[in-house]
mmCIF file of C-alpha atoms in Angstrom:
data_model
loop_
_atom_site.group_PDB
_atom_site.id
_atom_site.type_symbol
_atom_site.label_atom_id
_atom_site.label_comp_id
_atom_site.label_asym_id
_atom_site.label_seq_id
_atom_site.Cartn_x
_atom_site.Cartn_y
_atom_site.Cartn_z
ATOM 1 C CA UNK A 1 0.000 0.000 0.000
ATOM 2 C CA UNK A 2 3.194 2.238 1.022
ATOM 3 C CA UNK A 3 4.181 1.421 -2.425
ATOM 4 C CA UNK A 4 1.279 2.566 -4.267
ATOM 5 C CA UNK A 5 0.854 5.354 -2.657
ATOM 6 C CA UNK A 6 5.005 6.620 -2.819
ATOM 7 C CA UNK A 7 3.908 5.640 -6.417
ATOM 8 C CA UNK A 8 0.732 7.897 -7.169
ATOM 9 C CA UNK A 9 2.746 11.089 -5.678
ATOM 10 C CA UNK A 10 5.735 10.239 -7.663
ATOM 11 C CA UNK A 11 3.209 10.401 -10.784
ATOM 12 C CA UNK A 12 1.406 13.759 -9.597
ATOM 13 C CA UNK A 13 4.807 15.228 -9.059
ATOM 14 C CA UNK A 14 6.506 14.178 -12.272
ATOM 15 C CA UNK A 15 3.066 15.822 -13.683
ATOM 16 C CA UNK A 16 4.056 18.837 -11.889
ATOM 17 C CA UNK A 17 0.445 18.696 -10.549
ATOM 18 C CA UNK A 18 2.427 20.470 -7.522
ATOM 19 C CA UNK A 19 -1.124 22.235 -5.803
ATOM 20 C CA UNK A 20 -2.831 18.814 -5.951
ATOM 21 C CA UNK A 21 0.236 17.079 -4.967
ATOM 22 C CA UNK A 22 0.290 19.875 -2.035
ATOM 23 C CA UNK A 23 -3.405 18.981 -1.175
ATOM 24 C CA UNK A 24 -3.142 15.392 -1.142
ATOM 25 C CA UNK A 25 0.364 15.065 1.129
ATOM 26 C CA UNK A 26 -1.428 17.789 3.537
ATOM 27 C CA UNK A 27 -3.998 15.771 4.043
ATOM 28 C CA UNK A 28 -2.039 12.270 4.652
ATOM 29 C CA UNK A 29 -0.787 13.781 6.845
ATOM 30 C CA UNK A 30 -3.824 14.575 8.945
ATOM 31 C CA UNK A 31 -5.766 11.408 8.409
ATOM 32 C CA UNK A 32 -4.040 9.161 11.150
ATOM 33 C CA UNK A 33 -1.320 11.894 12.800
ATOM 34 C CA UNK A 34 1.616 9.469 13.161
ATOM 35 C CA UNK A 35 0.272 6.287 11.857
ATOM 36 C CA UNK A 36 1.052 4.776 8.356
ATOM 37 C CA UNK A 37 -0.176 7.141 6.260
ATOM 38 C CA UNK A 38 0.865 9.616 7.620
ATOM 39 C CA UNK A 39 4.276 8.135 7.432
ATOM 40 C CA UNK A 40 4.055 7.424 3.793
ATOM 41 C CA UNK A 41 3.544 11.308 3.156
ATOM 42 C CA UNK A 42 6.308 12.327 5.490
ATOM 43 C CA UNK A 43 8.875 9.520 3.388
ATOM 44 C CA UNK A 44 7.799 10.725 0.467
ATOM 45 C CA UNK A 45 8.746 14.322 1.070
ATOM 46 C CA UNK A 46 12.131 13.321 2.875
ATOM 47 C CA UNK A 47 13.043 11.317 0.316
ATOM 48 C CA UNK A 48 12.197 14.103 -2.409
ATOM 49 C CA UNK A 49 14.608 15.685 -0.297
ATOM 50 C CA UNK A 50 17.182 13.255 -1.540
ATOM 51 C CA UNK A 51 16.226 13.450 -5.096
ATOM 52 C CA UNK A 52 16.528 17.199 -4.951
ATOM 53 C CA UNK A 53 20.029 16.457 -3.430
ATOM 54 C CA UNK A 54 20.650 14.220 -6.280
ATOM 55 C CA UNK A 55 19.705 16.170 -9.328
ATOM 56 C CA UNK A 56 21.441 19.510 -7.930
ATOM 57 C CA UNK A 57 24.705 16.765 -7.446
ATOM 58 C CA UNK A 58 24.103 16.059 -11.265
ATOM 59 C CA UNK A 59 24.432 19.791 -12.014
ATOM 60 C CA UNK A 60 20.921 21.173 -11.743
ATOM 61 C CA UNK A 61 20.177 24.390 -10.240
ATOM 62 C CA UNK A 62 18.468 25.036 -6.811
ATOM 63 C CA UNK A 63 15.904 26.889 -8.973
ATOM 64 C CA UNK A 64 15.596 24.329 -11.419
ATOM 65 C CA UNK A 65 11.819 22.737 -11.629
ATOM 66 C CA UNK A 66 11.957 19.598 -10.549
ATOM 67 C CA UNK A 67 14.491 20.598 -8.096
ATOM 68 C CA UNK A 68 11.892 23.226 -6.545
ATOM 69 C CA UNK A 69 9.087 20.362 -7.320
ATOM 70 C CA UNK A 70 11.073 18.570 -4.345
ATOM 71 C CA UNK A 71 11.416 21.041 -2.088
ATOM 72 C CA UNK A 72 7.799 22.173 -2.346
ATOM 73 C CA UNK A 73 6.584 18.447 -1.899
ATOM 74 C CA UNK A 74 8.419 18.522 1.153
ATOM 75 C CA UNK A 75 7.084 22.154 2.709
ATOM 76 C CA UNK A 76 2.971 20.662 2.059
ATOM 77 C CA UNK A 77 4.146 18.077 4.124
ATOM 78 C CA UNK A 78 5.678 19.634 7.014
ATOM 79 C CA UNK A 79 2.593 22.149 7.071
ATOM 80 C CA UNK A 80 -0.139 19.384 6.817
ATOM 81 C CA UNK A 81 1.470 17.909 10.113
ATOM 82 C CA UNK A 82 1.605 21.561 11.791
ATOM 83 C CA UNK A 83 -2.056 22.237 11.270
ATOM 84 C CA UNK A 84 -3.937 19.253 13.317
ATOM 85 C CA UNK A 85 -2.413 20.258 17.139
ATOM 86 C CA UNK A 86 -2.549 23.980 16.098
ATOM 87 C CA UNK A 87 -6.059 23.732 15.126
ATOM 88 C CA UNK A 88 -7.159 21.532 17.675
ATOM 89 C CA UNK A 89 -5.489 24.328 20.412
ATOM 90 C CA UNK A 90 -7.330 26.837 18.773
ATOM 91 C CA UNK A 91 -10.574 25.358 19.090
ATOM 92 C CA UNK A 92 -9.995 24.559 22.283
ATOM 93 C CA UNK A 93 -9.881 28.433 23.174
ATOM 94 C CA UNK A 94 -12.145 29.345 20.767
ATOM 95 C CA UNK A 95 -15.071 27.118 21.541
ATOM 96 C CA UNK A 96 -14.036 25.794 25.066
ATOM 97 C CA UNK A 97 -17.962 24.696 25.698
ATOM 98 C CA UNK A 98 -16.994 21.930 23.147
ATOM 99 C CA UNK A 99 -14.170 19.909 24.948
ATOM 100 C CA UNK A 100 -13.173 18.746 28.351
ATOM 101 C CA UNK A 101 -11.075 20.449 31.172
ATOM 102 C CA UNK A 102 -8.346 17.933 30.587
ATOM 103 C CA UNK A 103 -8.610 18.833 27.058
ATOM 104 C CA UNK A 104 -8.824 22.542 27.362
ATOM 105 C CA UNK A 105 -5.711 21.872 29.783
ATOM 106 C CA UNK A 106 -3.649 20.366 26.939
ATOM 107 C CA UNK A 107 -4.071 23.558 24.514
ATOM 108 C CA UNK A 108 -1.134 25.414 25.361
ATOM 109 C CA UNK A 109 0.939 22.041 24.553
ATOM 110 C CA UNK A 110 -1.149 20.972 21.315
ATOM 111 C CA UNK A 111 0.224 25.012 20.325
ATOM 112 C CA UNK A 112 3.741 23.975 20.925
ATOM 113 C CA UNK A 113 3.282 20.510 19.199
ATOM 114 C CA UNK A 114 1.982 21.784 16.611
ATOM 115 C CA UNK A 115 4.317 24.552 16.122
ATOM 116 C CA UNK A 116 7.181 21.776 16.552
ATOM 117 C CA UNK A 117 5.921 19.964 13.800
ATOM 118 C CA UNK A 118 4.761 17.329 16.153
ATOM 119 C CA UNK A 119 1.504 15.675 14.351
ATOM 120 C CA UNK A 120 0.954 13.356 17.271
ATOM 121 C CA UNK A 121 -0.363 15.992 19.928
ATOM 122 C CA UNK A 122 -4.052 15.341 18.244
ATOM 123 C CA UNK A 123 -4.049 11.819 18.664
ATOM 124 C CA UNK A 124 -6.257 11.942 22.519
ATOM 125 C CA UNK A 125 -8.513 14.215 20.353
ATOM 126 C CA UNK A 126 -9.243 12.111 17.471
ATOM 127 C CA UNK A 127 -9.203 8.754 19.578
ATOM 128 C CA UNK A 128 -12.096 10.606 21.807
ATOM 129 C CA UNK A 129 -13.815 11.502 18.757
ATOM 130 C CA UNK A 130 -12.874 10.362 15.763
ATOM 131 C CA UNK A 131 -15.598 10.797 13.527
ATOM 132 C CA UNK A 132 -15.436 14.400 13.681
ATOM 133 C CA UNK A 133 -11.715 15.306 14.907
ATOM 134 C CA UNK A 134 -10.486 13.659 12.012
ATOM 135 C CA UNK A 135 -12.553 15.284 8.866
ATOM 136 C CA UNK A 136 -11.879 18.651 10.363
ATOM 137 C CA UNK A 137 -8.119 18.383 10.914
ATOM 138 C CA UNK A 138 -7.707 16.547 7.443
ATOM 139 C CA UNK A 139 -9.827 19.414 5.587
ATOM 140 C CA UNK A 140 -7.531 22.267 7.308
ATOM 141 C CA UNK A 141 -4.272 19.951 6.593
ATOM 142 C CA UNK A 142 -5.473 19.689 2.856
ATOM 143 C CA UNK A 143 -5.970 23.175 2.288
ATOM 144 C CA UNK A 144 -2.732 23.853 4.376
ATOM 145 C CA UNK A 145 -0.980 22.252 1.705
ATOM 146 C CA UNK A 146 -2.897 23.274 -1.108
ATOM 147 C CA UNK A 147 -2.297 26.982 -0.226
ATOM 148 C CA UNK A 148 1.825 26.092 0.414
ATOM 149 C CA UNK A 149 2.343 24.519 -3.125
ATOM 150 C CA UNK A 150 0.106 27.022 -5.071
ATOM 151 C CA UNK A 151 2.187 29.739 -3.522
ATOM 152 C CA UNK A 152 5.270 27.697 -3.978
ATOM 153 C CA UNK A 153 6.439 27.478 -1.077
ATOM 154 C CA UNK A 154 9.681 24.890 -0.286
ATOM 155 C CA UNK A 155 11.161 23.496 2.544
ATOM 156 C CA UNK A 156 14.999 22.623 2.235
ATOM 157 C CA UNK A 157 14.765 20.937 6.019
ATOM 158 C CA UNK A 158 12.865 17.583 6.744
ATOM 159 C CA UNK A 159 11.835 18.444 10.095
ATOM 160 C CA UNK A 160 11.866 21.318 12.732
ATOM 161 C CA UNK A 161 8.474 22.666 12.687
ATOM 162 C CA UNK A 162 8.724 27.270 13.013
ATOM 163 C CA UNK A 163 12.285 26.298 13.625
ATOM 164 C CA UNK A 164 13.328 26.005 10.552
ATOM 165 C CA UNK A 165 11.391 28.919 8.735
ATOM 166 C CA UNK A 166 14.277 30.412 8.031
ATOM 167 C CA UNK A 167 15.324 28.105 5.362
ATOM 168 C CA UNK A 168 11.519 28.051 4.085
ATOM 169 C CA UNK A 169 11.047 29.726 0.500
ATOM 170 C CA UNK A 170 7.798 32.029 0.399
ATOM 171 C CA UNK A 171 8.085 32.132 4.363
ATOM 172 C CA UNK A 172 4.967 34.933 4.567
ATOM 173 C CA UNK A 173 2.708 33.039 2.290
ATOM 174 C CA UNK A 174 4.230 29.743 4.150
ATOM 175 C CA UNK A 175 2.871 31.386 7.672
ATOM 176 C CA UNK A 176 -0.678 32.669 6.054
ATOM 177 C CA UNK A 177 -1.513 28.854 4.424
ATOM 178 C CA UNK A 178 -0.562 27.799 8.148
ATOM 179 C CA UNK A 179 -3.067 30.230 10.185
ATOM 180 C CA UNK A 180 -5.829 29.365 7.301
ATOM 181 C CA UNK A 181 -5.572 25.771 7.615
ATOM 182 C CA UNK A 182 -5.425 26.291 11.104
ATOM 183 C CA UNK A 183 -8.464 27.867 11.299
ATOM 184 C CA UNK A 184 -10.480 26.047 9.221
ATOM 185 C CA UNK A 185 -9.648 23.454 11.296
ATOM 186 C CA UNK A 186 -10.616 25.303 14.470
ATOM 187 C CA UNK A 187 -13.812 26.692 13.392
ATOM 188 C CA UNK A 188 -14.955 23.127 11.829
ATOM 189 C CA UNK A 189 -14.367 21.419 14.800
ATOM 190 C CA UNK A 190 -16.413 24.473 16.765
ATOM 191 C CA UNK A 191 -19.472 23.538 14.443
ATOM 192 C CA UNK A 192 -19.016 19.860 13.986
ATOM 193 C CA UNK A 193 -18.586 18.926 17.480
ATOM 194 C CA UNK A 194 -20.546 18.240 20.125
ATOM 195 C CA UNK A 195 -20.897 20.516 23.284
ATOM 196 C CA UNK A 196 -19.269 18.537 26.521
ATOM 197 C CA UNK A 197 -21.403 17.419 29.737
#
């Protein structure tokens, strides 16, 4: 399954579908926040990573397309695993009537997660409810990406979350497909979910 999937965003990238490519690595990355889809997206744009390392080794330019192709792969992914804790901590402030103390309680550190690029802060969310933690985080992740690789933005790092902004291409437009993902994700889980006892 790994395989078919590495496959069918090789394809969309060789394509240069880059904004659906963006849309479709955001949201692996959302749909199981660690888990093996997840990990499948975040291989895929490490190892892009490597081919952008290879080609530029083979006497391409930094600027050359494919070479950017990689490094924009990589930046939906990154983002698509930023948005779930960030827009889960947001919702959490903005509509507090809709989850528990203990999960009000965790915002602050969902923030940080997320800012980290730490997917994996969401997971107590989406095990509680999964059937609507999951559609909203995905849909924000999505368009997270979506935004990142229509605006081109890259990523020359394969992890480090804000940390590594500074070697992010198209850092403003980076940070505004971040917020917006964020919250969309925020404000769907305010109307999708259910108010707490």
């Amino acid at each position: 399954v790994n395989t078919g999937l590495s496959n069918m965003l090789t394809s969309l990238a060789d394509k240069n579908l880059l904004a659906l490519l963006g849309l479709i690595l955001g949201a692996m990355m959302a749909i199981d926040m660690g888990g093996p889809i997840n990990k499948a997206a975040y291989v895929f744009g490490s190892g892009m990573l490597s081919t952008a390392a290879d080609l530029v080794s083979a006497g391409a330019s930094l600027w050359d397309a494919a070479v950017q192709a990689c490094y924009i792969s990589m930046a939906a992914v990154m983002i698509g695993g930023m948005v779930p804790p960030m827009g889960i901590a947001l919702a959490c402030k903005l509509f507090p009537k809709k989850f528990t103390k203990a999960e009000r309680g965790s915002a602050v550190s969902n923030f940080v997660m997320g800012c980290s690029f730490i997917t994996e802060g969401a997971i107590p969310f989406a095990a509680a409810d999964p059937l609507h933690v999951i559609p909203c985080t995905l849909v924000g992740a999505g368009v997270a990406g979506f935004l990142s690789a229509l605006f081109k933005c890259t990523l020359m790092a394969p992890h480090g979350g804000i940390f590594v902004f500074p070697v992010v291409g198209n850092a403003v437009m980076y940070l505004v497909s971040l917020v917006v993902g964020t919250v969309i994700s925020a404000v769907l889980l305010g109307l999708l979910k259910k108010k707490v006892a």
